[in-house]
Each structure stands twice: as structure tokens, then as C-alpha cells.
Coordinates of C-alpha atoms in Angstrom, one line a residue:
Chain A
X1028 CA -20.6 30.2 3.7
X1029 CA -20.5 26.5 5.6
X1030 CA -18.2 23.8 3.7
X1031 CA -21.0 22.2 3.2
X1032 CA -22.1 24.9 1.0
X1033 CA -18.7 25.1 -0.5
X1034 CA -18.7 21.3 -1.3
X1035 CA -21.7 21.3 -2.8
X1036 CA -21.4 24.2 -5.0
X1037 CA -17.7 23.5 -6.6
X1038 CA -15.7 20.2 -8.1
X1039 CA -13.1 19.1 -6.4
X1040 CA -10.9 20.7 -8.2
X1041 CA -12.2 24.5 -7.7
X1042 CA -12.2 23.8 -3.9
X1043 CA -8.1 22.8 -4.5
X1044 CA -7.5 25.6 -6.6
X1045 CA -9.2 27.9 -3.8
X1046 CA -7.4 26.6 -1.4
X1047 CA -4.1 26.9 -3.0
X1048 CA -5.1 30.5 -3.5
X1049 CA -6.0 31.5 0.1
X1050 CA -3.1 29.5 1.1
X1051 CA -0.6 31.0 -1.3
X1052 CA -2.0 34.5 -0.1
X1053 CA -2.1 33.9 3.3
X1054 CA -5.5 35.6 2.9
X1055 CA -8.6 35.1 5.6
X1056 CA -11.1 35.0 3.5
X1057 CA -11.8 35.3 -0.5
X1058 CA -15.7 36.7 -2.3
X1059 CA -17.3 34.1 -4.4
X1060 CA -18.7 36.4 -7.3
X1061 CA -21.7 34.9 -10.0
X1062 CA -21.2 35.7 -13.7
X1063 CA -21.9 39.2 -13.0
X1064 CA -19.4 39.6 -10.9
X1065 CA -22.1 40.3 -7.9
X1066 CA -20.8 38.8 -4.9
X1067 CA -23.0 35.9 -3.8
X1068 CA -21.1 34.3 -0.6
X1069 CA -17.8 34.5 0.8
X1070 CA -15.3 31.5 1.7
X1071 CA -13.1 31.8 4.8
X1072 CA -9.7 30.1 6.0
X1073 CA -11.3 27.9 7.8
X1074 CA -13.7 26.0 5.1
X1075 CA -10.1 25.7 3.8
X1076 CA -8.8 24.0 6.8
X1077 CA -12.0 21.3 6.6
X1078 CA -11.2 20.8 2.7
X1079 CA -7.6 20.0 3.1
X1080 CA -8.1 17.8 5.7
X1081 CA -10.7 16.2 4.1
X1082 CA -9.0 16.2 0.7
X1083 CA -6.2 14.6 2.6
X1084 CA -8.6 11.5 4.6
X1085 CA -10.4 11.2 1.0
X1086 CA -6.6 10.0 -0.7
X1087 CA -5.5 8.2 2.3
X1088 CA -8.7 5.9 2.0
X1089 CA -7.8 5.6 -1.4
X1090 CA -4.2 4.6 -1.5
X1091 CA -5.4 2.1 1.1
X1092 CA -7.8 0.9 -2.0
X1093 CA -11.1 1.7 -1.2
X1094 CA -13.9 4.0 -1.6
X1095 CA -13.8 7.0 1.1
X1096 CA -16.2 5.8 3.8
X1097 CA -19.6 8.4 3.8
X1098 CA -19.9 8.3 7.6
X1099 CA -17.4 7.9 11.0
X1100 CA -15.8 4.3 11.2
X1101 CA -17.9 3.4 14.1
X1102 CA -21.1 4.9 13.1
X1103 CA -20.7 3.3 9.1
X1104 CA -22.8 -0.4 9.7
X1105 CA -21.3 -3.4 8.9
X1106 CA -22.6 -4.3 5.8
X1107 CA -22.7 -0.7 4.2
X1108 CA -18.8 -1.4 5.5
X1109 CA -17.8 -4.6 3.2
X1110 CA -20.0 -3.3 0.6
X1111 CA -17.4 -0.4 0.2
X1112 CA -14.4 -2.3 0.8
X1113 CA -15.3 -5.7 -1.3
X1114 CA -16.2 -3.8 -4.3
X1115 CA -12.0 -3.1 -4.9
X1116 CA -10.7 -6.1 -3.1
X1117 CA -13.1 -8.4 -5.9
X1118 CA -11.2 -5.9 -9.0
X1119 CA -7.5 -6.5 -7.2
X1120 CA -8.3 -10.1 -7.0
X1121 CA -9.7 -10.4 -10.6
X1122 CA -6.3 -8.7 -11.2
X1123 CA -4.5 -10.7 -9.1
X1124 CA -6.0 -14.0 -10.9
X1125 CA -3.3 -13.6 -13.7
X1126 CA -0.8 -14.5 -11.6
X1127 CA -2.4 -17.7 -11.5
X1128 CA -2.7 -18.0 -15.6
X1129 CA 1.1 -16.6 -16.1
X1130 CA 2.3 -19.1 -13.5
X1131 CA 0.4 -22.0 -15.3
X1132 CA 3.2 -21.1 -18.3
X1133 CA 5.9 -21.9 -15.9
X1134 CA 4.2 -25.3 -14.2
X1135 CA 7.7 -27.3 -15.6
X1136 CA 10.1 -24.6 -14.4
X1137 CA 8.6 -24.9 -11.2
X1138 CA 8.3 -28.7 -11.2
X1139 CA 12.0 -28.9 -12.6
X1140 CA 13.4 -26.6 -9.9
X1141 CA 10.8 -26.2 -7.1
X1142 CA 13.3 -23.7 -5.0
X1143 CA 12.4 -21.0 -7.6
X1144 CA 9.0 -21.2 -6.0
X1145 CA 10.4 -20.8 -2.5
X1146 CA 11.4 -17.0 -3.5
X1147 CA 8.2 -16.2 -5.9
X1148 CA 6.8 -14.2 -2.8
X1149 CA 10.0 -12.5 -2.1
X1150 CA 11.0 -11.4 -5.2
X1151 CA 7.4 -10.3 -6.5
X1152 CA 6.4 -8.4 -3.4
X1153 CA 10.0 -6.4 -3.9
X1154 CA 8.5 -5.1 -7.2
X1155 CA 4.9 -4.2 -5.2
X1156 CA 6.7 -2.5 -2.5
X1157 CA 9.1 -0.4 -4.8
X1158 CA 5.8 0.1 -6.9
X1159 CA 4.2 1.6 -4.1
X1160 CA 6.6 3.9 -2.9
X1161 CA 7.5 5.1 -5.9
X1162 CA 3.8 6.0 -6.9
X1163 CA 3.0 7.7 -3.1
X1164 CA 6.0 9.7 -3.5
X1165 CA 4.4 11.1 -7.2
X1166 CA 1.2 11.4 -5.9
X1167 CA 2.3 13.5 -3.3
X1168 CA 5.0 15.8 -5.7
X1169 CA 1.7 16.3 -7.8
X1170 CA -0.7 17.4 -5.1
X1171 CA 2.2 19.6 -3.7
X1172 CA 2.6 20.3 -7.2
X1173 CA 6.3 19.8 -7.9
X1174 CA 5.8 17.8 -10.3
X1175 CA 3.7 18.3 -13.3
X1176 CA 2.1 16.7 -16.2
X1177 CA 4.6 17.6 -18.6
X1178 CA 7.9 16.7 -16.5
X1179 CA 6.7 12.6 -17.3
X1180 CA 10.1 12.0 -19.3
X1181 CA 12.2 13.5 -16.4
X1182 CA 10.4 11.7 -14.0
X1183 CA 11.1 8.6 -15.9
X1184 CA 14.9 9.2 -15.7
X1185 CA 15.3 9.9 -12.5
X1186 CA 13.3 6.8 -11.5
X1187 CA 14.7 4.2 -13.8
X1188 CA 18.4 5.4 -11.8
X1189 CA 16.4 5.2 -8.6
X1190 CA 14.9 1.5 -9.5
X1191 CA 18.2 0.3 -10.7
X1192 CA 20.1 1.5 -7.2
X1193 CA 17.2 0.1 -5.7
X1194 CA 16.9 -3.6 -7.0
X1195 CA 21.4 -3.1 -7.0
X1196 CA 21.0 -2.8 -3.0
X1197 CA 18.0 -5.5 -2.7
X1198 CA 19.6 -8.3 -4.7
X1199 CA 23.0 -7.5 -2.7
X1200 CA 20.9 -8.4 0.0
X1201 CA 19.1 -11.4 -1.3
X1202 CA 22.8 -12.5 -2.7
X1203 CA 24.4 -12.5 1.0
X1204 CA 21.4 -14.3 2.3
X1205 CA 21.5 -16.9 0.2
X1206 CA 25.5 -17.7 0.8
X1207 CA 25.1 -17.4 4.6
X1208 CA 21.9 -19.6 4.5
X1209 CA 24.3 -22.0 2.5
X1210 CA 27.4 -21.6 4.7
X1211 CA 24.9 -22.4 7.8
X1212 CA 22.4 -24.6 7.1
X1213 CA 23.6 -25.8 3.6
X1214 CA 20.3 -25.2 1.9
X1215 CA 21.2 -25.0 -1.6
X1216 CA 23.6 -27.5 -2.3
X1217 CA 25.5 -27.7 -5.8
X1218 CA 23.8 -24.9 -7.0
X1219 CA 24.2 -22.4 -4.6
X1220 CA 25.9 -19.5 -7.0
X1221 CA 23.6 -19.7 -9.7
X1222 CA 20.6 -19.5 -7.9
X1223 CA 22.0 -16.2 -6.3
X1224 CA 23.0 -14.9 -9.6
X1225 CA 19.1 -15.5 -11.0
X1226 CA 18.1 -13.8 -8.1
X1227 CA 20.0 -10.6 -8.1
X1228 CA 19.5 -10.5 -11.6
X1229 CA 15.5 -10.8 -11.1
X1230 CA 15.6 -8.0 -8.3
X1231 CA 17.0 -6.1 -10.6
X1232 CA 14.7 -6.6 -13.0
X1233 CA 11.3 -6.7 -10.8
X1234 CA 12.8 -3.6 -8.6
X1235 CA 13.2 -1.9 -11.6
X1236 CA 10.2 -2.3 -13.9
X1237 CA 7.9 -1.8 -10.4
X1238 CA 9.6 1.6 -9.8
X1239 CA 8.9 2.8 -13.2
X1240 CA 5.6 1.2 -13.5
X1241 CA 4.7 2.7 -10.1
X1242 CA 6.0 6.3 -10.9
X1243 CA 4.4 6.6 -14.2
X1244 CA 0.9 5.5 -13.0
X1245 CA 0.0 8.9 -11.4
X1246 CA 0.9 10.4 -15.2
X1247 CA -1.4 8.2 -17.1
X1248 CA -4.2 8.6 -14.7
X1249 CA -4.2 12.1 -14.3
X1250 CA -3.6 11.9 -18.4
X1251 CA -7.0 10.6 -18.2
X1252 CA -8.6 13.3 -16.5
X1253 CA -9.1 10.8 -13.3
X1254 CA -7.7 11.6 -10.0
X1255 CA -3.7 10.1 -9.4
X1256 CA -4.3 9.5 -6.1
X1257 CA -6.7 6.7 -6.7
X1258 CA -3.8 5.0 -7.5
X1259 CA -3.6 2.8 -5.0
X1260 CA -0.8 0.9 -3.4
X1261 CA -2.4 -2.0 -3.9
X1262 CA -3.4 -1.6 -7.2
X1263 CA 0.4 -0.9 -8.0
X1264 CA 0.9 -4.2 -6.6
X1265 CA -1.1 -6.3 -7.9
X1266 CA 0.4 -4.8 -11.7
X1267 CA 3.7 -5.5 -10.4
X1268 CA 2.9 -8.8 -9.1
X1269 CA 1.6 -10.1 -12.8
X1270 CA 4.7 -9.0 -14.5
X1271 CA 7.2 -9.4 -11.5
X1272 CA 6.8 -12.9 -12.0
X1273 CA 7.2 -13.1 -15.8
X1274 CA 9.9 -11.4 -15.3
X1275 CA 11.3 -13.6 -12.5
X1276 CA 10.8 -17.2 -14.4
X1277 CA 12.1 -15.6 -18.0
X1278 CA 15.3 -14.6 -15.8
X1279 CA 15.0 -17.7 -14.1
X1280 CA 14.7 -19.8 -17.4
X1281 CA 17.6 -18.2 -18.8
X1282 CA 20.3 -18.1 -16.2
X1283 CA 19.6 -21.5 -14.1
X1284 CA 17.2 -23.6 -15.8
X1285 CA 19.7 -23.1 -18.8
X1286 CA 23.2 -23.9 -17.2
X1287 CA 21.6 -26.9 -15.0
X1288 CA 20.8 -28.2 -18.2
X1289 CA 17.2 -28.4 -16.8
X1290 CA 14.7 -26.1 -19.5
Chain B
X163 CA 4.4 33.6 13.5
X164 CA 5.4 31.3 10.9
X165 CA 5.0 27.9 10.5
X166 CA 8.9 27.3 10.8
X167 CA 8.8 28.4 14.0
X168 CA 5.7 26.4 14.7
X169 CA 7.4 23.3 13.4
X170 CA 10.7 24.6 15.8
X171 CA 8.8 25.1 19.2
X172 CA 6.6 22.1 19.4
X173 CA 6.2 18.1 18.7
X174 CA 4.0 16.9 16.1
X175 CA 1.0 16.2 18.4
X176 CA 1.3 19.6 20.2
X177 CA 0.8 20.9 16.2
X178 CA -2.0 18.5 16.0
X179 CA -3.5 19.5 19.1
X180 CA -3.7 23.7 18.4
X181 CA -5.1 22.6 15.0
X182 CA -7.6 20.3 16.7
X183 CA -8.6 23.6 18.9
X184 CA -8.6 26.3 16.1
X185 CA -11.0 24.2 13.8
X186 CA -13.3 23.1 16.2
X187 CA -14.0 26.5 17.7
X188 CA -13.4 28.1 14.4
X189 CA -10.6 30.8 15.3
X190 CA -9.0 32.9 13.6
X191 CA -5.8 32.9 15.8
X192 CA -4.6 31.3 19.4
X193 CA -2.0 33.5 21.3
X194 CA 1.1 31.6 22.6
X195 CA 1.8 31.7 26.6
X196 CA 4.7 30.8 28.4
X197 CA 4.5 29.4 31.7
X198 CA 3.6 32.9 33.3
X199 CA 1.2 32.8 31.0
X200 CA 2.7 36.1 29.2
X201 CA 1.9 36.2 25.7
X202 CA 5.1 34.9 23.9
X203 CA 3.6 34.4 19.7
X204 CA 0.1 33.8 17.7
X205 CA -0.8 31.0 15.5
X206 CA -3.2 32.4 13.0
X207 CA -5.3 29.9 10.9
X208 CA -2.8 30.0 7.8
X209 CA -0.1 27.9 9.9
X210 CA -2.8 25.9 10.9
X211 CA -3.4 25.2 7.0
X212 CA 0.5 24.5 6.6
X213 CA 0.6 21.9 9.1
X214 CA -2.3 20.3 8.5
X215 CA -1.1 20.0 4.9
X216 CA 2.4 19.0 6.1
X217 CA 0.8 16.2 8.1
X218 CA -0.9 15.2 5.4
X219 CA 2.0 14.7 3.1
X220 CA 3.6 12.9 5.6
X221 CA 1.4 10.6 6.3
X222 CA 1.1 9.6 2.4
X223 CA 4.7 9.0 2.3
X224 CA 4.5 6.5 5.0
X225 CA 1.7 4.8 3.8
X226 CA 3.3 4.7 0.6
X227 CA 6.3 3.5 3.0
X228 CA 9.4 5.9 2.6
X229 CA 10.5 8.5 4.8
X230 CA 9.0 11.9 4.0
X231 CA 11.6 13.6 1.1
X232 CA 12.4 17.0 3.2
X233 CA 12.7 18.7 -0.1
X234 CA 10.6 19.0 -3.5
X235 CA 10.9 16.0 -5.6
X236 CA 12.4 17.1 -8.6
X237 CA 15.4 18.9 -6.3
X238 CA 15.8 16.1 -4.5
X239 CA 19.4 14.5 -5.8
X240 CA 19.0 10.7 -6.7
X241 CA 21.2 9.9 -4.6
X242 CA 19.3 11.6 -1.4
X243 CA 16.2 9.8 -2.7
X244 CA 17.7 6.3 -3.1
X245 CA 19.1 6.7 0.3
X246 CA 15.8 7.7 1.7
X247 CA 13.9 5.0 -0.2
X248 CA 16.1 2.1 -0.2
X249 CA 15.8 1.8 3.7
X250 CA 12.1 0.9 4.4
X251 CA 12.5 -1.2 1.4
X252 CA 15.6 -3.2 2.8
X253 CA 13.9 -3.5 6.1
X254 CA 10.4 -4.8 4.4
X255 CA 12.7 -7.4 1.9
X256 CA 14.7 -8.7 5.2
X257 CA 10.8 -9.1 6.7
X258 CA 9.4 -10.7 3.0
X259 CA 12.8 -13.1 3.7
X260 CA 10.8 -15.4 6.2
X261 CA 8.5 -16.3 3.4
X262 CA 11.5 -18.1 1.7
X263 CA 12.1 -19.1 5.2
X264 CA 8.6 -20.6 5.6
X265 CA 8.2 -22.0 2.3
X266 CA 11.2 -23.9 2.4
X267 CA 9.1 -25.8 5.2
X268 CA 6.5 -26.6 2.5
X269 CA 9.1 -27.4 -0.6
X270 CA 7.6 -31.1 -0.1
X271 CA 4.1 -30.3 -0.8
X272 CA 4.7 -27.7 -3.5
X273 CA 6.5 -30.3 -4.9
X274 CA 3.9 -32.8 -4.9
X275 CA 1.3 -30.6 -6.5
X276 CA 2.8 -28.0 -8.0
X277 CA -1.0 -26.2 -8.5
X278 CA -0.3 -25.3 -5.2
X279 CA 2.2 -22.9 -6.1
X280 CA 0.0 -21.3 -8.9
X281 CA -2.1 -19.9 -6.7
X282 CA 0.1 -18.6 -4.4
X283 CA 0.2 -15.2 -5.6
X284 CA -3.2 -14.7 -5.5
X285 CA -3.9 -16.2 -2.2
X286 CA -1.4 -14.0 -0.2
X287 CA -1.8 -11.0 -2.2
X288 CA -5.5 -11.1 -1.2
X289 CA -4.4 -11.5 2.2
X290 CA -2.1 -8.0 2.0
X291 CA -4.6 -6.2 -0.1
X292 CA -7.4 -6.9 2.6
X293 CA -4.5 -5.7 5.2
X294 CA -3.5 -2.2 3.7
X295 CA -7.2 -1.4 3.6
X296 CA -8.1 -2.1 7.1
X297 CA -5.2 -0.1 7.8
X298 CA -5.5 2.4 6.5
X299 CA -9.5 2.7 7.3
X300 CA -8.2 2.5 10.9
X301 CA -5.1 5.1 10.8
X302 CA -7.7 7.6 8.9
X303 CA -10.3 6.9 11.4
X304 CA -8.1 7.4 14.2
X305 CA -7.0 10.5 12.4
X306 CA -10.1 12.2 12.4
X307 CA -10.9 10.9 16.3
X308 CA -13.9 8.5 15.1
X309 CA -11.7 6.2 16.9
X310 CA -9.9 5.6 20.0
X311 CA -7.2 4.0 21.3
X312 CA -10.3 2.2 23.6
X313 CA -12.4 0.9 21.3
X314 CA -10.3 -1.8 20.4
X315 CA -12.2 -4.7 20.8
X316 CA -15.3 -3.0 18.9
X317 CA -12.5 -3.1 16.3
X318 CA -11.9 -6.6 16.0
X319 CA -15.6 -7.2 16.5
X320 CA -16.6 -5.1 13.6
X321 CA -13.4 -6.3 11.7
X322 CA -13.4 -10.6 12.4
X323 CA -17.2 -10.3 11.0
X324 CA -16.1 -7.9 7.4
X325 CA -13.0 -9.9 7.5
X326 CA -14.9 -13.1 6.9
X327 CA -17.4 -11.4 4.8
X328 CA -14.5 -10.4 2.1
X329 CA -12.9 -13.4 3.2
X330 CA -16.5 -15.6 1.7
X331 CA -17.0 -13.2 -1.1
X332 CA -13.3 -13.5 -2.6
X333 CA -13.4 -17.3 -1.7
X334 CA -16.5 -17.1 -4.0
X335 CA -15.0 -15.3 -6.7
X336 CA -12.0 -17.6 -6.9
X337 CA -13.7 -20.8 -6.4
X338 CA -16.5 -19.6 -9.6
X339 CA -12.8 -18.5 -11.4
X340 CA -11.1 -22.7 -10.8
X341 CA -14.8 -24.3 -12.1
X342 CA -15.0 -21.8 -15.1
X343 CA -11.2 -22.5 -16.2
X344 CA -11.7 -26.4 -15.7
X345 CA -14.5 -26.1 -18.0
X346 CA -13.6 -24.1 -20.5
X347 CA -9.8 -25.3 -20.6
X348 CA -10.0 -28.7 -18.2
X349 CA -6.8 -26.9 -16.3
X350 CA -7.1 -28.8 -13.4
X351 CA -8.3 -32.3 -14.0
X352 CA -10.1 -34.8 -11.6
X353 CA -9.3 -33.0 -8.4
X354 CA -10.9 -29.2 -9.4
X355 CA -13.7 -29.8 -6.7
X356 CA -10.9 -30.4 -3.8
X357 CA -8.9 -27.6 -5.3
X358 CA -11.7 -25.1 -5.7
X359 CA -12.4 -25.8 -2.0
X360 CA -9.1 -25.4 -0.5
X361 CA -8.7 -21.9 -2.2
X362 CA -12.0 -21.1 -1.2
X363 CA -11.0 -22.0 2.3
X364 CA -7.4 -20.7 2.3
X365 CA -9.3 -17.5 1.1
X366 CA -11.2 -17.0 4.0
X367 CA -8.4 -17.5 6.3
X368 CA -5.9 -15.4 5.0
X369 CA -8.6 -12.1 4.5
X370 CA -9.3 -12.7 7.8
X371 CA -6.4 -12.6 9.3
X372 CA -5.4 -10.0 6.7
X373 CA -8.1 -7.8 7.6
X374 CA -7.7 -8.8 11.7
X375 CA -3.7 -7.9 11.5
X376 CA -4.1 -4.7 9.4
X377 CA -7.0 -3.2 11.8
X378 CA -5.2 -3.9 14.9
X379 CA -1.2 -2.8 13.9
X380 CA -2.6 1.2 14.2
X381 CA -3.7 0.2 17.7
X382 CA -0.7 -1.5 18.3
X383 CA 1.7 1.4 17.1
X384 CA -0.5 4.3 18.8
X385 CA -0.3 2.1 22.1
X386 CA 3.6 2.1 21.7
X387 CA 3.8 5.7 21.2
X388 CA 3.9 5.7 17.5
X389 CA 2.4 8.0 14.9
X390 CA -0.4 4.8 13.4
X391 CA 0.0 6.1 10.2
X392 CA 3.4 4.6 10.2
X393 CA 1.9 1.1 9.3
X394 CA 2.5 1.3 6.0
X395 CA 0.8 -0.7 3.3
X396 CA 3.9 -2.2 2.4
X397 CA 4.8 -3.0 5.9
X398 CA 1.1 -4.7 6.5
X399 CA 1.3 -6.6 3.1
X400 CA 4.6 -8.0 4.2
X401 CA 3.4 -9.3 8.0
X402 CA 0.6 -10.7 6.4
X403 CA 2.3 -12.8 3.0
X404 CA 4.5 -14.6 5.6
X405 CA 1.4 -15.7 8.1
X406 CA -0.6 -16.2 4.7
X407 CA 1.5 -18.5 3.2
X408 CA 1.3 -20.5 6.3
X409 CA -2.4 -20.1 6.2
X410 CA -2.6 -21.3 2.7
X411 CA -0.1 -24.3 3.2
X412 CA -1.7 -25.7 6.1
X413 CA -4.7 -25.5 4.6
X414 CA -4.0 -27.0 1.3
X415 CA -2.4 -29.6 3.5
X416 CA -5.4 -30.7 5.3
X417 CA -8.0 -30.3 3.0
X418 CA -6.4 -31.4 -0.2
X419 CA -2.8 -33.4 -0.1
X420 CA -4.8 -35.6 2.5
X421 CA -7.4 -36.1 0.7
X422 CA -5.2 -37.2 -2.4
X423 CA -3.3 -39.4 -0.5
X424 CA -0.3 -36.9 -0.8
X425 CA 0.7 -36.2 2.4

């Protein structure tokens, strides 16, 4: 029996599930029986080897955010092309659009202190990246399956210690940058400490919320019956980037708007 | 022979290249020579399953940008995975640095309309998104051989013209997204028209180059003797917010600050 045969006739899912089995087994080959138990075709290692791999090129494509391309790149014409890869770009930028409606509730934060602008990008794209690596890596412990539906809560745990380390070791960073830039090229003036105390404080924050947000994605998708790996990186970002940046200008609001006497 | 000695005895693209061999002529097993070409080993078609799997797994996890976890998730300590974790995320947050660095260059305009900054999000997370999915298009077609390390320049042919295309389209989107708001909400006042243009323009210059970057960093890292699938998403969204901030600044400069008298 071709792959093509084997795609046609079995979800997804049954072609995993066979393949875990012939893997599991080390076996060459396994019957493919009808209701009857009458054996109607038979599925060899290396339809498994195809499936894998295509399994495999299938959740790349989608962590990259797009629909898995029909044909070869080259051969795939250039309009059939952007038709495939607009259709998620437009939803991410729909998405991404709140950004532009939560940042309209911080205009006068913004106006009052425009250098919490200067490190909107920084400290929201923190969140997107630890977002991202923390849903790959559960994508991947699922399909391995290491992790399963039911281990959510202990997932949760690990990864709100992981997200706090995380945003610990980032705003360390962002902290030192900010003295030296302020020691060198005096950048900051007056205001120098609390500015690096809203933004440890909001790596923190963003760091942590996008680890968790990103690492509980896979469970709510698959929760849904829909496949976790079409949670894409940048569809983890562009959730991250919405609330990153509430998260960022509430912070911001508190600790130096506040003491400058400025909100 | 098992896989770990499979793994022990040969590089990555050695494993790549028996798998290559024992799909595409379908074999059940290749023996294993040594230079007298006495039979040393077999690969059967089960390792070949293992390591096309392993490949797999790996190549998520860099997407996703981490380094591959060499054990099961959940008996992985938290502090192993922090550790693993926390250095391709230090290295993209000293790279997402230069965007304070570059905005700081722009604090003027921002201050002058802070509008500007509203849309920031959304501009160069458009111009990331469109970059992790040319990427990883590219690393999967490279993957799978539908592309070579030659075919470069059809690349950025086939890329400058979809680049634009989702460039125009998204441009479209937001442009339809300023009129709709100012209509429904009068957001942005007497200068929507010069607004709606500059996004729409910025748009189209940041895809591009979004999409242009992210197609031609696989080449780039295969040319230097790199696994491609090591430009990560997060690594690509974070080349491309820097360079699309510039894009988006420059632009807003000429088109609208001029125009207002602002700059």
C-alpha cells in the first residue's frame, strides 16, 4: 500500500498512532484488517518514514504561521503563494490591531514620559519570544508525548518558576543596560533608577505572563480537539504583545509615572 | 544497530544523508563499510524513523528558539530548563536592545505625534510575522530539497513580489481599520488621510523587507555552514523589529511630520 493510499484512507491521527506502533515495535510492516478482520492492505516502515517526515514539514509550516504549502516551493505559483500566506498574516494583524486600541488608553503616559515608548518594543517582544519558546517546547513534549492532557496543572508550575527565572535574568539585563547607558552616554538623567526599577519589574511581569500564556496554549487547543501545533509562534506573539503592553504601562503607571508625580 | 550508535558514529548530515538514500530507494536496510569496504554494521529503516523523528524535534525547538532539551520535559529539572532557555532569550533581548537604541533617535518625532507610537506594535510586529513565515517556508523547503543553496535569486524574485503583495494587502487592511475608527470614534482628527497613508506605506516597507530578510537568513546560515533551521522565529522577528522601526520612522517622517509642518 503507497502513502498515498495510507493518507487517503486514515485521519491524521490513525496514521500517528500507526506510526507510533510500528515505531514502538520496531516492526517492518503491520496488516490493515476491515471490520471483518479480513486483511485488506498492508503498511510498511517505510510509508512510516514519508508520514513522519511529512507530519514533521506539515508543523513546521505551521509554527511558522501558515497553511502547509500543497506543492514544492518552487513549483507553488506566486499568487496561489500569498494566497496561503496572507490569509494568517491578515488574522495576526487583525490581532495585532489591539495593540493599537490598548495603546490609545496610555496616549498621556506616553505623552508625559515619552522614554517609556523607547522600550515598548523591547519589553513586548521579551514576552513574544518567551511565549514562543515556551509553546515549541510543549508542542514538542506532546507529539513526543511526555506530556499529556491531564499533566496541565504541573505544567503550569513548572513554567510559572521557569517564567519568573526567566524575566529575573532579562530585567537583570535590561537593569545593567540602562546604568551603563547612563554612566556613558548619560541618557536618562534624573530619573535614571526608577526607570530601571519599572523595567525589571515589567520583564518580570511580561516574561512571565508570556511563558505561561505560551505553555498553556498547546492544552487549550488540543482541549478543543484542534491540533497544538497550529499554535504558532507568531500567534503566541501577537497574544503576548496585546497584554505585554498592558502590562508594561499599568507597571509603568504605578512605579514611575506615580513617584515623578507625573499620572 | 541502534540508533545510539548511529547518532555516535556520524554527523547530523551523514544521518540525513543515509535517510535521504533509504527512502528514496525504499530499503529495508544499508550495510555499513569501512574504508576496505568490509562490512562494519546495518542501518535498518527503524533508525532511519528515529532520526528522522529526532531531526524533527530538533528543528521545532529551534524554530521555537531554545536549544533542543536532551531529556523528556517533565524530567527535565527547572533549573536545567531555565538554563537551556534563558540563553537564546538573553542573546535575542541584547539583539531587541538596538530598538531602544534606534528609537531613542526618533524620541523627537514620537514626541511630536505621539500616534506614531500607537501604531508601533502593529507595524513591526507585521514586519516579524511576515519574517518567521518566510522562514520557515524556506528552512522546510530546503528541508525537503525543493530548494537549493543556488536558487537564491529565484528566491528573492519570488519573495520581493509576495513580499509587496502582503505588504499592499495588510497596508489595505490597516488603512480600511484608521478610516473605520475615525468614523465611528473620530480617533484621529483632521490628519486620518496623512496617517492612513503613512501606515499604509510603512506597511508595505516593513513586510517587504520582513519577508526579503526572513527568505534569505536560511540561505545565509546554510552558506555559512549552518543547520537553516537555526533561524529561529524569534531570532527573525527580532532582526526585523529593529530595521522596521527604522522603516516605519523614516517613513512617518517623510510622509507625515513633513507634511504637518512637524519636522
Amino acid at each position: 500500500m503507497a502513502t498515498k493510499d495510507l493518507v487517503s484512507v486514515t485521519s491524521e491521527t490513525d496514521q500517528k498512532e500507526v506510526a507510533q506502533v510500528v515505531r514502538d515495535n520496531r516492526l517492518l510492516a503491520v496488516p490493515v484488517l476491515d471490520a471483518q478482520r479480513r486483511m485488506v492492505g498492508i503498511v510498511t516502515v517505510d510509508d512510516i518514514v514519508d508520514v513522519v517526515e511529512e507530519q514533521a514539514s506539515r508543523d513546521i509550516q505551521n509554527i511558522g504561521g501558515m497553511e502547509a504549502l500543497d506543492t514544492p516551493y518552487m513549483h507553488t505559483s506566486i499568487l496561489e503563494m500569498v494566497r496561503k500566506r496572507a490569509g494568517w498574516l491578515a488574522i495576526l494583524f487583525v490581532g495585532e490591531m489591539f495593540t493599537a486600541t490598548a495603546m490609545g488608553f496610555f496616549e498621556a503616559e506616553i505623552a508625559k514620559a515619552v522614554v517609556l515608548a523607547l522600550f515598548l518594543p523591547l519589553i513586548i517582544s521579551s514576552g513574544g519570544n518567551s511565549g514562543s519558546q515556551a509553546t515549541s517546547l510543549i508542542i514538542q513534549a506532546m507529539a513526543l508525548g511526555d506530556v499529556k492532557l491531564r499533566d496541565w496543572f504541573r505544567v503550569i508550575r513548572r513554567e510559572l518558576i521557569s517564567g519568573v527565572a526567566l524575566g529575573v535574568i532579562l530585567g537583570a539585563i535590561g537593569m545593567t543596560r540602562i546604568f551603563v547607558w547612563q554612566k556613558v552616554f548619560h541618557t536618562y538623567g534624573a530619573h535614571t533608577s526608577i526607570l530601571a526599577l519599572t523595567i525589571f519589574l515589567a520583564l518580570i511581569g511580561v516574561v512571565t505572563f508570556g511563558t505561561l500564556a505560551g505553555s498553556m496554549l498547546p492544552f487549550i487547543l488540543r482541549r478543543l480537539g484542534l491540533n497544538p501545533a497550529s499554535a504558532s509562534a507568531p500567534f503566541v506573539a501577537t497574544l503576548v504583545d496585546v497584554t505585554g503592553l498592558i502590562i508594561y504601562f499599568t507597571i509603568a503607571n504605578f512605579v514611575m509615572l506615580r513617584q515623578l508625580g507625573l499620572s
